[in-house]
XYZ file of C-alpha atoms in Angstrom:
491
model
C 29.128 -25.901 104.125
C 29.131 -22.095 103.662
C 32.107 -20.211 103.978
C 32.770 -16.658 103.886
C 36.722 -16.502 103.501
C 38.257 -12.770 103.682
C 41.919 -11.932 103.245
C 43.673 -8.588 102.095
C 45.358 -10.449 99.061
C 43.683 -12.684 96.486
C 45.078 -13.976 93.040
C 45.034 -13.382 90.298
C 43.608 -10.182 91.476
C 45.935 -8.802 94.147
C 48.941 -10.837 95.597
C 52.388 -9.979 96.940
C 53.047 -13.722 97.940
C 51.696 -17.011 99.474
C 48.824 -15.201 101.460
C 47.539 -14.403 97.443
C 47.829 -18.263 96.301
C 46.475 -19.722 99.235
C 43.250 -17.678 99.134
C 42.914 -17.659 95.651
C 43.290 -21.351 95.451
C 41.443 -22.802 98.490
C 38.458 -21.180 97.909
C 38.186 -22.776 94.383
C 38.768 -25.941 95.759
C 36.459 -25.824 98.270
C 33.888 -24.488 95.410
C 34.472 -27.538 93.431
C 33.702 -30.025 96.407
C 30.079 -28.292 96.451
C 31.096 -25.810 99.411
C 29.053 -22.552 99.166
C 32.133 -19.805 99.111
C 31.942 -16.366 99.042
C 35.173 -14.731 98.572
C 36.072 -10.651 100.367
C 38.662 -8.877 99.409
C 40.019 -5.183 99.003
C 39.371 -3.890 95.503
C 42.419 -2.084 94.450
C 43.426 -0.477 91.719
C 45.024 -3.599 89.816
C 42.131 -5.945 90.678
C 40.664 -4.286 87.428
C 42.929 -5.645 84.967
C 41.585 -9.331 86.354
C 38.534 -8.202 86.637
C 36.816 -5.691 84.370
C 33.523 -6.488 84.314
C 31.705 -6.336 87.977
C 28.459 -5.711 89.363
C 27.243 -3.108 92.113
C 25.565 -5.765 94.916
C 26.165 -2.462 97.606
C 26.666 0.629 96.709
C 26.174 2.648 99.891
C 27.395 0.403 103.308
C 28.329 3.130 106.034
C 30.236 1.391 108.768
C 30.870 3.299 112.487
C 33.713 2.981 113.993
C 34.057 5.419 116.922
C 33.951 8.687 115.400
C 34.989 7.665 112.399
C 32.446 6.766 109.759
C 33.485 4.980 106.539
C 31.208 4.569 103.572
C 32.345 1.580 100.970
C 30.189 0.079 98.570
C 30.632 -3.924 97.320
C 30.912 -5.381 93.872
C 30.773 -8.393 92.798
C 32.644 -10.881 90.310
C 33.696 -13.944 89.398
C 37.351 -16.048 90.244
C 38.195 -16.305 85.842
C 36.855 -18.899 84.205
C 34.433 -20.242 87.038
C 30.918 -19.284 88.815
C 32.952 -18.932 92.479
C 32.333 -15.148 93.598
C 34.660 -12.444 94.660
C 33.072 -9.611 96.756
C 35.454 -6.639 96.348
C 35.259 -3.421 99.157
C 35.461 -0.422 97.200
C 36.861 2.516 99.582
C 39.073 5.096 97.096
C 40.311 6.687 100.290
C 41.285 3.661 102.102
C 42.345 1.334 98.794
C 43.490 3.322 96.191
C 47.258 3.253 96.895
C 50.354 1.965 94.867
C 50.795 -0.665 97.168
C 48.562 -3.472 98.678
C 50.437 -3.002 102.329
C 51.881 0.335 103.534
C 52.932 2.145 106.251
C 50.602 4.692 106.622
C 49.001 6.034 109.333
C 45.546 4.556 108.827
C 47.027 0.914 107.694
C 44.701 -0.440 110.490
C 41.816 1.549 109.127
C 41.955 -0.192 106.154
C 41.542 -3.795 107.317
C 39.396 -3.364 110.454
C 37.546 -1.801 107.218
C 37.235 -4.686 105.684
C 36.445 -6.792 108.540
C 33.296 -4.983 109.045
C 32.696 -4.670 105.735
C 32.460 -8.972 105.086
C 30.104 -9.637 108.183
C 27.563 -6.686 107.191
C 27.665 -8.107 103.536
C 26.791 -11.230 104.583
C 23.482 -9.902 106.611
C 22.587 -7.569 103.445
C 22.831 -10.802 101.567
C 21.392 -12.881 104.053
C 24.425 -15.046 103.778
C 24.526 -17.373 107.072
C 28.080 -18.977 107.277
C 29.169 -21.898 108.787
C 32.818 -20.697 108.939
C 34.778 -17.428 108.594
C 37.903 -18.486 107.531
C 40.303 -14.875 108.601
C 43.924 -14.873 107.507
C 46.530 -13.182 109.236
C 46.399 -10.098 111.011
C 44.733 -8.381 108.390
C 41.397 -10.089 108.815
C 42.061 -11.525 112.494
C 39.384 -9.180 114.000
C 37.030 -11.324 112.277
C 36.557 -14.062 115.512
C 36.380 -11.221 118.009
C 33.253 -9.416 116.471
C 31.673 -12.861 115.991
C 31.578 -13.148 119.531
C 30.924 -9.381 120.562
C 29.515 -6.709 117.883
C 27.712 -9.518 115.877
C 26.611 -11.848 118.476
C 22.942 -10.619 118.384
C 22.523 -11.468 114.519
C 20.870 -15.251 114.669
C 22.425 -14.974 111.204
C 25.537 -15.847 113.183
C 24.173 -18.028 115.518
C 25.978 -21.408 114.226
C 29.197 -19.577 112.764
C 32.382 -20.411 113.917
C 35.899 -18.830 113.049
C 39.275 -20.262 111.407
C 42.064 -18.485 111.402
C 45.205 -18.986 109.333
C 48.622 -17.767 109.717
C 50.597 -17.006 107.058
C 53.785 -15.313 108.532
C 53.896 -14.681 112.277
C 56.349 -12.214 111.565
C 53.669 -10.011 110.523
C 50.618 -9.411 113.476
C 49.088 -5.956 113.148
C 50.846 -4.209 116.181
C 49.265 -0.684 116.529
C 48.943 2.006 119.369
C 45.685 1.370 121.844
C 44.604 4.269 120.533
C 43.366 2.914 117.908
C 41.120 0.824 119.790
C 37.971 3.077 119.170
C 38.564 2.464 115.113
C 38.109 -1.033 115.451
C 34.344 -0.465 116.449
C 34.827 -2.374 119.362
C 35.506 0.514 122.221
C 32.306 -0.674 124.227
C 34.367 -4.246 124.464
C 37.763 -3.482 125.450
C 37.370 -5.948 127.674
C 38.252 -8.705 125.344
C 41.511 -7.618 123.800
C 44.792 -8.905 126.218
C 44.780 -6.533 128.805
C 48.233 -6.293 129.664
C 48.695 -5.350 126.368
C 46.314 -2.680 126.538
C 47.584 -1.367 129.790
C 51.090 -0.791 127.691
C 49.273 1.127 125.110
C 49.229 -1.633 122.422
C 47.001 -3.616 120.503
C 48.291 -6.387 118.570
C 45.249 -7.646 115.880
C 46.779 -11.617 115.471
C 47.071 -12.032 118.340
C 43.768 -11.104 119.193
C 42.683 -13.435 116.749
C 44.447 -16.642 118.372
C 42.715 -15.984 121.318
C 39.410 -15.845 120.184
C 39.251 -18.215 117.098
C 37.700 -21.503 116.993
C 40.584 -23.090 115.336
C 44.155 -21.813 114.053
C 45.721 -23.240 111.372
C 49.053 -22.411 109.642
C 50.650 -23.282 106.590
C 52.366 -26.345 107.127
C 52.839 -28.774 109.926
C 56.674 -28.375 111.205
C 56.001 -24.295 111.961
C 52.619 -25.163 113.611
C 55.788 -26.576 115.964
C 58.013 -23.789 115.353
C 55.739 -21.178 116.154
C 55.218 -22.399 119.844
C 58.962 -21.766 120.495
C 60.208 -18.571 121.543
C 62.574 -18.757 118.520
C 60.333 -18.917 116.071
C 56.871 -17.441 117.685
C 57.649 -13.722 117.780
C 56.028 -13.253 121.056
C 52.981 -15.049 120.535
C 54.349 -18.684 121.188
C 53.052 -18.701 124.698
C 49.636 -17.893 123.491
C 49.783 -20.504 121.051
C 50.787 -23.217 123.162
C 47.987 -22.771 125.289
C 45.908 -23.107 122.369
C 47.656 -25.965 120.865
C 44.638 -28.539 120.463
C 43.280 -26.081 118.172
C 46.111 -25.344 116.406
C 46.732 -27.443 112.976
C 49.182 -27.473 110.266
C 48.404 -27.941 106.816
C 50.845 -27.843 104.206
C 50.085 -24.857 101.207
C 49.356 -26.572 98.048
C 50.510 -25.567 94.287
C 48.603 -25.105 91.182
C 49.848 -28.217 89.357
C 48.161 -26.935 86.317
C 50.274 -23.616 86.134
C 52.943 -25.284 87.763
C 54.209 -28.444 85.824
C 56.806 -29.613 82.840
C 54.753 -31.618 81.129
C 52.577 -28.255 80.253
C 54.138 -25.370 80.851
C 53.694 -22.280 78.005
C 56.517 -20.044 79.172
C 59.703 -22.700 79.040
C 61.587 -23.760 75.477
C 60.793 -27.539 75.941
C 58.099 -29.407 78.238
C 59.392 -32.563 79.468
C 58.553 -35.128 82.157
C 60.102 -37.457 84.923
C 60.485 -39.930 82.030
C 61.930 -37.697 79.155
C 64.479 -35.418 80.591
C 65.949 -34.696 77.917
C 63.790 -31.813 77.466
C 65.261 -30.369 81.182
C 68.648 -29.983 79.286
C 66.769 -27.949 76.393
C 65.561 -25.290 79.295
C 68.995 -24.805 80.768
C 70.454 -24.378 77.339
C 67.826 -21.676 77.099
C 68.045 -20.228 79.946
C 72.026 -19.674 80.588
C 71.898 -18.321 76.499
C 69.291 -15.846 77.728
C 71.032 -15.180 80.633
C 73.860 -14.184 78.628
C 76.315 -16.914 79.683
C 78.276 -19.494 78.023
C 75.905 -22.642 78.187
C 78.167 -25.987 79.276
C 75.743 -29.559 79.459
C 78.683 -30.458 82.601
C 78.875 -27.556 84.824
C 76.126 -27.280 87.117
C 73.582 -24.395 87.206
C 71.812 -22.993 90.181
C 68.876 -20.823 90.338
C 66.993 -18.375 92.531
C 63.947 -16.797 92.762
C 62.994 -15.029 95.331
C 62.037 -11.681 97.350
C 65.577 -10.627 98.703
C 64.640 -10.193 102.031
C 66.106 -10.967 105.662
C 64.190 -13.217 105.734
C 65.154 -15.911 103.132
C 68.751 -15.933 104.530
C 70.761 -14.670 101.713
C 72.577 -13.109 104.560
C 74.795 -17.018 104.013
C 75.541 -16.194 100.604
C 77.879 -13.231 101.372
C 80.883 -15.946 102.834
C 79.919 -19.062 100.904
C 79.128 -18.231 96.724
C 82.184 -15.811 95.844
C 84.276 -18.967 97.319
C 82.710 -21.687 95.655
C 82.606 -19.798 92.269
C 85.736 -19.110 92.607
C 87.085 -22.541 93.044
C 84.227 -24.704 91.057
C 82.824 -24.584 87.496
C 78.976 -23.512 88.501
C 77.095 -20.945 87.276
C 74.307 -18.802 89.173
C 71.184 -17.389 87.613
C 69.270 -15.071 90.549
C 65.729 -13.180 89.684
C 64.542 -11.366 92.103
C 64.513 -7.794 93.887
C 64.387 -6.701 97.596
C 66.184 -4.516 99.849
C 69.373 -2.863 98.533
C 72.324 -4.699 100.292
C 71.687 -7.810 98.436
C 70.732 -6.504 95.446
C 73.770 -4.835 95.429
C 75.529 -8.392 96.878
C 74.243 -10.298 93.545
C 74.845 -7.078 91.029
C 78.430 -7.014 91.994
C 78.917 -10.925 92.288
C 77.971 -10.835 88.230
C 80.307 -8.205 88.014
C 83.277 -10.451 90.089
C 82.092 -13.302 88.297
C 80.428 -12.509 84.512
C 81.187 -15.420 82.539
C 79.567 -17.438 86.067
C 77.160 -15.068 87.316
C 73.800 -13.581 85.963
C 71.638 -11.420 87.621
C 68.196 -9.338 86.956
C 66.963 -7.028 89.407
C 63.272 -7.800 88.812
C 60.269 -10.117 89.120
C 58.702 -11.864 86.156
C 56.115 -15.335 86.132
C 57.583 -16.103 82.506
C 61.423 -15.600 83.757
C 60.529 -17.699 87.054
C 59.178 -20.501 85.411
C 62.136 -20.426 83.441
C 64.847 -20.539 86.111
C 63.063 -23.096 87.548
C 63.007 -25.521 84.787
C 66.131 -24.424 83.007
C 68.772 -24.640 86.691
C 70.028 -27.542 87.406
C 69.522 -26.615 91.124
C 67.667 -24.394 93.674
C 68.813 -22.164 96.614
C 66.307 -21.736 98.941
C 68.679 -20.922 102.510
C 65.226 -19.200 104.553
C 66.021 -18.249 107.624
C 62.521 -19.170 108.312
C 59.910 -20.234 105.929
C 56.638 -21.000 107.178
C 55.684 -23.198 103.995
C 57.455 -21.916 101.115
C 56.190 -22.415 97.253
C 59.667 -22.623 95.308
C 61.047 -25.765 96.716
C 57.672 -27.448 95.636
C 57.849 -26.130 92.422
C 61.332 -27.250 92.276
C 60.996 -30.407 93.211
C 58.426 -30.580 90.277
C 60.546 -29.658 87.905
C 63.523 -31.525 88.081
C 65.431 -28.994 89.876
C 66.804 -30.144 93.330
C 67.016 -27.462 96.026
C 69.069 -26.752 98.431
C 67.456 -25.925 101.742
C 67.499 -24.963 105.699
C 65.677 -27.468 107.372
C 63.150 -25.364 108.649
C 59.236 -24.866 108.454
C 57.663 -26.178 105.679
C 60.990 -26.573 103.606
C 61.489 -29.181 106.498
C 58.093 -30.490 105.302
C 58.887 -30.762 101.709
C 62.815 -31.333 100.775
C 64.567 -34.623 102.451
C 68.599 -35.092 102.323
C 69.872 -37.502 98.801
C 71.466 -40.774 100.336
C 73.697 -41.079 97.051
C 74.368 -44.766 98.293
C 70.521 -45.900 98.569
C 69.221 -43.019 96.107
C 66.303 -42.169 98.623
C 65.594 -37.994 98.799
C 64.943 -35.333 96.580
C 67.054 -32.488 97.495
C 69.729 -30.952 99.980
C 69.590 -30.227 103.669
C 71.391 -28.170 106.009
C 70.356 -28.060 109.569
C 72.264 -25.093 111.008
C 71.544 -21.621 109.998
C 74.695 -20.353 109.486
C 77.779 -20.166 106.452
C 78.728 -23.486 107.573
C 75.898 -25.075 107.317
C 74.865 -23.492 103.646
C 78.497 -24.387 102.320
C 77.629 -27.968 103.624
C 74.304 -27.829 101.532
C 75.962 -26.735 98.299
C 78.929 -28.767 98.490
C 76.477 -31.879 98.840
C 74.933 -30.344 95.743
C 78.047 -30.618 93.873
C 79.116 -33.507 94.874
C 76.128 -35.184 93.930
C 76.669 -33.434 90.511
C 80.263 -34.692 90.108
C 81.485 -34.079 86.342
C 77.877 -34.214 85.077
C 77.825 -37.074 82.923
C 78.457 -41.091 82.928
C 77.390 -42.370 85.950
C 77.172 -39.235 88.024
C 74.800 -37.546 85.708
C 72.335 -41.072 85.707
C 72.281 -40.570 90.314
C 71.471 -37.125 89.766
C 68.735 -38.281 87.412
C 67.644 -40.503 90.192
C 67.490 -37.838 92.305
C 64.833 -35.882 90.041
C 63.206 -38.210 89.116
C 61.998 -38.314 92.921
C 61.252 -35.197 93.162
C 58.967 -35.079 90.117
C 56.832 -37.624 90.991
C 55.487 -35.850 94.208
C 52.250 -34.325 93.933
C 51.773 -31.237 96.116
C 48.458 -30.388 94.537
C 46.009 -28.854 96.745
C 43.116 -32.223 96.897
C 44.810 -33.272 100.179
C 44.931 -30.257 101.397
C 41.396 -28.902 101.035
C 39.983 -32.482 102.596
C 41.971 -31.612 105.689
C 39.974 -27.783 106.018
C 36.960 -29.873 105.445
C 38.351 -31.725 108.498
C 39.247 -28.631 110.638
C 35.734 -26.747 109.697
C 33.518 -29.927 111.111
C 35.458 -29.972 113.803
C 34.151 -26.826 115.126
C 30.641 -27.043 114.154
C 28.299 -26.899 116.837
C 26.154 -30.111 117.508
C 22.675 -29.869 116.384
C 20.848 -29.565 112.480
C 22.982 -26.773 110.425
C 20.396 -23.780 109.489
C 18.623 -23.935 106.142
């Protein structure tokens, strides 16, 4: 098939989180299995440091949009170390900015930008695809001007839409008045009139109405999202458009991601030579600058400290279990100021327990990860969620809210029957996190003799998953048939 995927954040060139992985990885994937992929993105400043060396295949593309006229110009490059290309939208004025996202007046500019900008590409290439795979609200204009400003092209004849949600939390809300920037003025018609009426536009949700198929990234918040709780608005929309609606599970680069060959920890190891797992947490506690102790249970976190990820629970629950348990805590991560400031002053309450660095670094996170003994992972909501995998990986048994795809991923240790891989609490709330730690340490006991051989069980389950992304791309292939017209595909 040919597939012209566009999203606002692609690694290793540009990514603030899962959006970046998933559209860095699936596309290679998809390239390997013989798929014709053609990859457009935003090129920002940092996308040079990944990418030094690319080619002008545009270099004047003026796009209308009301009365404002944009001029970009397309390059062209390579994903490293493969033939898979990267189309990157080169707009200074619109791209050129500190951040990927911000909050500027013309954020809605930018990516109705680069909407336009992927379907002209494809007719100055004379690139007919099969699917245009949008994701989030960034590119979820995409399915609307397939069926509106493009509909005339016979270049677009046979191409159908996909559209993936990443967050739901996130969906583009803007004035109406912007309407006459996304080109599409002369068919107001087709955005939800209500919302109109009320002087908004909302860009996702647009998208969900128009696409040929939704998907999302992992089965149990293709569920969650349909329920007011969890849908953010949108769940009535997306309950009428259930049988289109899909959840696939994000996959993880098992190459970057694994013991048995990872560069940036003090000791690779395996599922069946853990020995090398106590090697990492002597490293990392030394590093961390605490005592290191083989019995007393480490736990780790990496993360964005956002509202999100529910460190909210930690506030009531942590300052009370270090102050009546052995553990230590080793947290990486940065985010908005009241829990920075909750973890700075916990290392301060707690510095012979407690070690904490305000910042975010792929060496230091692949250490945490295989140097703790466990994870905390508390999301308030997490649509898929990367860390638990890579926990679970590496030997590192998290501690989770049973929700989205953490739901998917982590199932409760029966320390009778030794079946799970991690720790589950089902109520969002300090109760129901103390419950998931003190299950933790329980399971942990003193750390050695027969305690230390269950919680070996217990890894050893975890590690022996595979959430590679194979499975995962089959299932696409799935979806993308699925909403092929009937009839020969054009040569």
């Amino acid at each position: 098939m040919r597939v012209l995927f566009v999203a606002s954040e692609v690694a290793p060139f540009a990514k603030t989180g899962g959006l970046g992985d998933v559209a860095g990885a699936l596309p290679q994937r998809l390239a390997e299995r013989g798929h014709d992929v053609r990859v457009v993105m935003p090129l920002y400043p940092r996308v040079r440091a990944h990418a030094p060396d690319l080619e002008t295949v545009v270099s004047e593309l003026a796009i209308e949009l009301g009365a404002t006229r944009v001029v970009v110009s397309i390059l062209e490059g390579t994903f490293p170390g493969t033939r898979a290309p990267v189309y990157f939208v080169r707009c200074p004025g619109l791209y050129d900015r500190p951040s990927i996202y911000t909050q500027d007046a013309d954020e809605h500019l930018r990516f109705v930008v680069l909407s336009w900008a992927s379907l002209l590409l494809c007719q100055r290439l004379g690139f007919s695809p099969d699917i245009v795979h949008a994701n989030d609200w960034q590119t979820a204009l995409l399915p609307l001007l397939l069926k509106t400003a493009f509909a005339w092209d016979r270049l677009f004849e046979r191409t159908r839409s996909v559209l993936t949600i990443h967050n739901i939390g996130h969906q583009g809300a803007f004035d109406a008045r912007i309407l006459a920037e996304t080109g599409l003025a002369g068919s107001a018609q087709h955005f939800h009139q209500d919302q109109l009426r009320e002087g908004r536009i909302n860009l996702l949700l647009t998208g969900i109405l128009y696409a040929n198929a939704l998907t999302t990234v992992s089965p149990t918040y293709a569920l969650e999202i349909q329920r007011p709780e969890h849908g953010a608005g949108l769940d009535a929309f997306l309950r009428e458009r259930a049988g289109v609606l899909f959840g696939i599970l994000n996959g993880v680069d098992e190459n970057a991601w694994s013991p048995e060959g990872d560069a940036h920890i003090a000791q690779r190891y395996s599922a069946d030579s853990l020995e090398g797992k106590e090697v990492n947490k002597r490293d990392l506690v030394r590093s961390a600058g605490l005592a290191y102790h083989s019995h007393v249970l480490v736990f780790g976190v990496v993360s964005r400290l956002a509202w999100q990820k529910g460190f909210d629970l930690c506030f009531g629950v942590l300052p009370r279990v270090l102050a009546r348990r052995p553990v230590q805590l080793v947290v990486l991560g940065t985010g908005e100021p009241k829990y920075e400031d909750f973890f700075r002053g916990l290392s301060r309450q707690f510095p012979s327990q407690v070690a904490y660095r305000a910042a975010f670094s792929e060496p230091l996170a692949h250490k945490v990860e295989a140097g703790a003994d466990s994870f905390l992972m508390p999301s308030r909501y997490e649509p898929c969620g990367l860390n638990q995998m890579y926990s679970l990986r590496y030997g590192t048994p998290p501690v989770v809210h049973r929700t989205g795809g953490l739901a998917d991923t982590v199932t409760p240790f029966d320390r009778r029957t030794g079946e799970g891989n991690g720790f589950v609490f089902e109520h969002f709330d300090e109760a129901g996190f103390a419950y998931g730690v003190d299950q933790a340490l329980r399971t942990w006991g003193t750390g050695r003799g027969e305690d230390r051989a269950r919680w070996q069980r217990l890894q050893r389950n975890g590690m022996r998953l595979r959430f590679g992304w194979d499975e995962r791309v089959t299932r696409y292939e799935q979806i993308y048939r699925s909403v092929q017209p009937p009839g020969p595909a054009q040569v």
